[in-house]
């Protein structure tokens, strides 16, 4: 079992345990469209290609474009009173070695379940794609400003169409962050800003010399005493090699609403004890500002 941290406490891509990956994006401006435009239009109202490290996704938004002067303040009276009709479409490669074959899953507000539109029903990627699609639907039905609080009485459907171009870890958090950016740049009014990150518990296999150095950074350690080979550390924004490493006990993707400081989503790859779960969610919440600052700087 190899260590994920060097003697200097850095990861394979030279990040610290609490450092997120580099975020880049290409944003196409919204197409000119009225508030009552149909979400089934062939032209997206906004398109974003978003990369978090080497994980690369494309998001297209189909739906109403509200003029800035027509928006109401993003302070909902009752966010659950009405919800924007939302469809999420997610395309995920069947496997990394064959990026030309995709699994497509979709959800709708009338039937919030992920349905595959391909024949890859036995693919190991299908269950993950369905889970991600449902998570995206849940997050953004709570985040888009309800139609009763906008200037229009109509309820045109909004569609978020995501395509995974390359997966190098933390895929769900990348999809959420990319969708937030795409909605914000498409003039879709949001109640709150969802930002997501993935955290993991890493079991160190340190030598005596590295153990001494790592004691200086106890803010990222959990589990109290452990000694050499027993101390555990928390990692932020995992790449694929970290997600699949034997050193990683478990990882958890959480989504936070920045204005209300609320956790609206938390998914893990394994069952977690309550103490470990709270440690991971709190660690993500304390460091999600890194991702927020990167997105706001775009």
XYZ file of C-alpha atoms in Angstrom:
298
model
C 0.000 0.000 0.000
C 1.642 3.216 -1.157
C 1.290 6.589 0.538
C -0.735 9.389 -1.055
C 1.287 12.070 0.718
C 4.963 12.825 0.282
C 7.316 13.489 3.168
C 6.451 17.170 2.767
C 2.748 16.423 3.136
C 1.918 17.034 -0.534
C -0.199 14.924 -2.840
C 0.813 13.488 -6.212
C -0.286 16.685 -7.989
C 1.597 18.835 -5.442
C -1.521 20.033 -3.618
C -1.866 20.231 0.129
C -4.576 17.977 1.684
C -7.005 20.921 1.983
C -6.348 22.417 -1.457
C -8.802 22.090 -4.344
C -7.754 21.469 -7.925
C -7.378 24.220 -10.519
C -10.716 25.347 -11.955
C -11.009 26.619 -15.528
C -14.018 27.276 -17.738
C -15.162 28.509 -21.114
C -18.465 30.399 -21.041
C -20.594 31.131 -24.090
C -22.968 34.083 -23.609
C -26.713 33.393 -23.330
C -28.702 33.488 -26.538
C -31.232 36.288 -26.760
C -34.578 34.879 -25.718
C -37.710 36.037 -23.920
C -38.922 34.830 -20.572
C -41.626 32.735 -22.173
C -39.294 30.861 -24.481
C -39.753 27.126 -24.514
C -37.127 24.968 -22.861
C -37.373 22.625 -25.820
C -35.683 25.196 -28.047
C -32.807 23.771 -30.018
C -30.561 26.657 -28.977
C -29.189 26.631 -25.405
C -29.559 29.804 -23.401
C -26.112 29.192 -21.939
C -23.198 26.818 -22.416
C -20.258 26.209 -20.085
C -17.285 23.898 -20.451
C -15.901 23.458 -16.954
C -12.798 21.700 -15.673
C -11.896 20.871 -12.093
C -8.420 19.464 -12.372
C -8.594 16.947 -15.214
C -12.301 16.271 -14.714
C -13.981 18.027 -17.621
C -17.722 18.476 -18.237
C -19.945 20.483 -20.556
C -23.238 21.988 -19.380
C -25.988 23.426 -21.568
C -28.965 25.278 -20.127
C -32.281 25.345 -21.974
C -34.886 27.568 -20.436
C -36.100 31.105 -19.726
C -33.746 34.062 -19.796
C -34.858 36.867 -17.492
C -33.639 40.388 -18.061
C -31.554 41.613 -15.131
C -33.998 44.465 -14.449
C -36.915 42.036 -14.250
C -35.477 39.848 -11.521
C -36.830 39.906 -8.013
C -34.432 39.763 -5.051
C -33.290 36.206 -4.423
C -35.003 36.003 -1.026
C -37.791 33.430 -1.248
C -40.972 33.806 0.807
C -41.589 30.079 0.654
C -39.151 28.157 -1.558
C -41.276 25.004 -1.360
C -44.461 26.776 -2.451
C -43.702 26.239 -6.127
C -40.780 24.704 -7.927
C -39.522 25.342 -11.407
C -40.265 22.401 -13.725
C -36.792 20.971 -14.137
C -35.314 18.250 -16.318
C -31.767 16.979 -15.836
C -30.050 15.041 -18.621
C -26.691 13.451 -17.867
C -24.388 11.745 -20.355
C -21.595 9.632 -18.859
C -19.011 7.521 -20.743
C -19.561 3.782 -20.392
C -15.912 3.483 -19.388
C -12.843 5.730 -19.677
C -11.260 3.513 -22.322
C -14.235 4.015 -24.647
C -15.278 7.679 -24.391
C -17.351 7.464 -27.585
C -20.034 5.311 -25.937
C -22.258 7.130 -23.483
C -24.951 6.234 -21.005
C -27.719 8.844 -20.965
C -29.999 9.201 -17.960
C -32.684 11.785 -17.367
C -35.057 13.003 -14.661
C -38.132 15.202 -14.788
C -40.061 17.123 -12.154
C -43.202 15.102 -12.815
C -41.363 11.826 -12.127
C -38.124 12.477 -10.233
C -36.431 9.211 -11.040
C -33.442 8.614 -13.267
C -34.369 6.728 -16.426
C -31.770 5.402 -18.847
C -32.313 6.135 -22.514
C -29.651 3.659 -23.622
C -29.384 -0.114 -23.645
C -26.429 -0.272 -21.252
C -28.642 -1.512 -18.436
C -25.951 -3.834 -17.103
C -23.124 -1.313 -17.214
C -21.414 -0.667 -13.887
C -21.600 3.058 -14.713
C -25.380 3.143 -14.956
C -26.140 3.075 -11.238
C -23.652 5.864 -10.564
C -25.041 7.951 -13.425
C -28.590 7.543 -12.120
C -27.517 8.496 -8.596
C -25.697 11.605 -9.848
C -28.659 12.634 -11.994
C -31.072 12.405 -9.062
C -28.669 14.346 -6.842
C -28.414 17.154 -9.413
C -32.189 17.289 -9.734
C -32.610 17.498 -5.960
C -30.036 20.270 -5.528
C -31.260 22.543 -8.311
C -35.003 22.231 -7.736
C -34.182 23.809 -4.366
C -31.832 26.422 -5.812
C -33.673 27.917 -8.777
C -35.948 30.812 -7.845
C -39.591 29.605 -7.768
C -41.720 31.024 -10.602
C -44.131 32.743 -8.184
C -41.267 35.027 -7.134
C -40.209 36.047 -10.644
C -41.728 38.659 -12.932
C -43.358 36.056 -15.151
C -46.437 34.001 -14.309
C -45.517 31.321 -16.814
C -43.577 28.224 -15.830
C -41.428 27.262 -18.803
C -39.359 24.189 -18.167
C -35.666 24.504 -17.504
C -33.375 21.753 -18.731
C -29.828 21.167 -17.505
C -27.976 18.997 -20.012
C -24.599 17.728 -18.788
C -22.012 15.717 -20.670
C -18.943 14.233 -18.988
C -15.960 14.708 -21.285
C -13.369 13.236 -18.931
C -13.605 11.882 -15.397
C -10.558 12.212 -13.156
C -12.342 12.086 -9.813
C -14.828 14.152 -7.752
C -17.281 13.874 -10.642
C -20.506 14.715 -8.792
C -19.053 17.828 -7.141
C -17.688 18.930 -10.533
C -21.129 18.467 -12.124
C -22.793 20.543 -9.395
C -20.247 23.365 -9.582
C -20.414 23.436 -13.381
C -24.226 23.579 -13.292
C -24.172 26.438 -10.774
C -21.851 28.415 -13.031
C -23.923 27.632 -16.130
C -27.195 28.700 -14.489
C -25.677 31.883 -13.094
C -24.244 32.890 -16.470
C -27.534 32.053 -18.235
C -29.459 34.695 -16.263
C -31.448 32.041 -14.387
C -32.340 33.547 -10.973
C -31.148 31.435 -8.045
C -32.413 31.343 -4.480
C -28.977 30.275 -3.297
C -25.610 29.251 -4.729
C -24.875 25.518 -4.477
C -21.172 24.704 -4.263
C -19.874 21.183 -3.791
C -16.699 19.394 -2.861
C -15.536 15.840 -2.199
C -13.662 14.910 0.975
C -11.975 11.681 1.980
C -10.455 9.949 4.966
C -6.916 8.900 4.131
C -5.128 6.257 6.190
C -1.486 7.226 6.349
C 1.359 4.722 6.013
C 3.987 7.186 7.164
C 7.535 6.513 8.125
C 8.872 7.829 11.409
C 10.416 10.917 9.793
C 7.257 11.830 7.881
C 5.145 11.209 10.982
C 7.138 13.837 12.856
C 6.619 16.382 10.098
C 2.906 15.681 9.734
C 2.268 16.344 13.449
C 2.736 20.009 12.650
C -0.472 19.982 10.582
C -3.023 18.521 12.963
C -5.888 20.585 11.509
C -6.372 17.945 8.835
C -6.021 14.913 11.100
C -8.847 12.955 12.674
C -9.240 10.051 14.978
C -6.965 11.242 17.736
C -4.026 8.977 18.497
C -2.801 6.646 15.858
C 0.925 6.687 15.685
C 2.820 5.609 12.605
C 0.610 3.899 10.072
C -2.501 4.551 12.166
C -3.095 8.282 11.821
C -5.831 9.402 9.464
C -5.980 12.571 7.420
C -8.662 14.427 5.497
C -8.284 15.205 1.791
C -10.229 17.727 -0.300
C -11.297 17.449 -3.957
C -10.007 13.985 -4.846
C -8.620 12.962 -8.199
C -9.358 9.509 -9.598
C -6.174 7.858 -8.340
C -7.014 9.039 -4.809
C -10.616 7.847 -5.038
C -9.500 4.361 -6.058
C -6.513 4.148 -3.716
C -6.448 1.487 -1.007
C -5.302 4.215 1.367
C -8.683 5.955 1.151
C -11.170 4.442 3.578
C -14.143 6.348 2.195
C -15.055 9.590 0.502
C -18.092 11.841 0.672
C -19.505 14.437 -1.725
C -21.387 17.268 -0.042
C -23.204 20.285 -1.437
C -23.480 23.528 0.517
C -25.718 26.542 -0.025
C -23.476 29.553 0.441
C -26.053 32.136 1.508
C -27.977 29.992 3.974
C -24.906 27.980 5.034
C -26.927 24.793 4.686
C -25.861 21.282 3.696
C -28.373 20.075 1.084
C -26.646 16.939 -0.193
C -24.251 14.372 1.162
C -23.373 11.113 -0.595
C -20.632 8.644 0.316
C -19.235 5.575 -1.401
C -19.357 3.548 1.833
C -21.294 3.537 5.049
C -19.913 6.068 7.489
C -20.108 6.308 11.239
C -21.688 9.508 12.511
C -18.426 10.927 13.883
C -16.513 10.316 10.667
C -19.390 11.675 8.572
C -19.568 14.908 10.574
C -15.788 15.318 10.371
C -15.853 15.001 6.586
C -18.837 17.311 6.055
C -17.375 19.936 8.398
C -13.974 19.723 6.688
C -15.636 20.261 3.309
C -17.686 23.172 4.601
C -14.611 24.880 6.066
C -12.715 24.542 2.794
C -15.467 24.928 0.198
C -14.577 28.613 0.068
C -11.597 27.623 -2.055
C -13.951 26.334 -4.738
C -16.307 29.310 -4.339
C -13.460 31.782 -4.804
C -12.328 29.980 -7.939
C -15.836 30.049 -9.426
C -16.405 33.698 -8.508
C -13.088 34.585 -10.128
C -14.138 33.129 -13.488
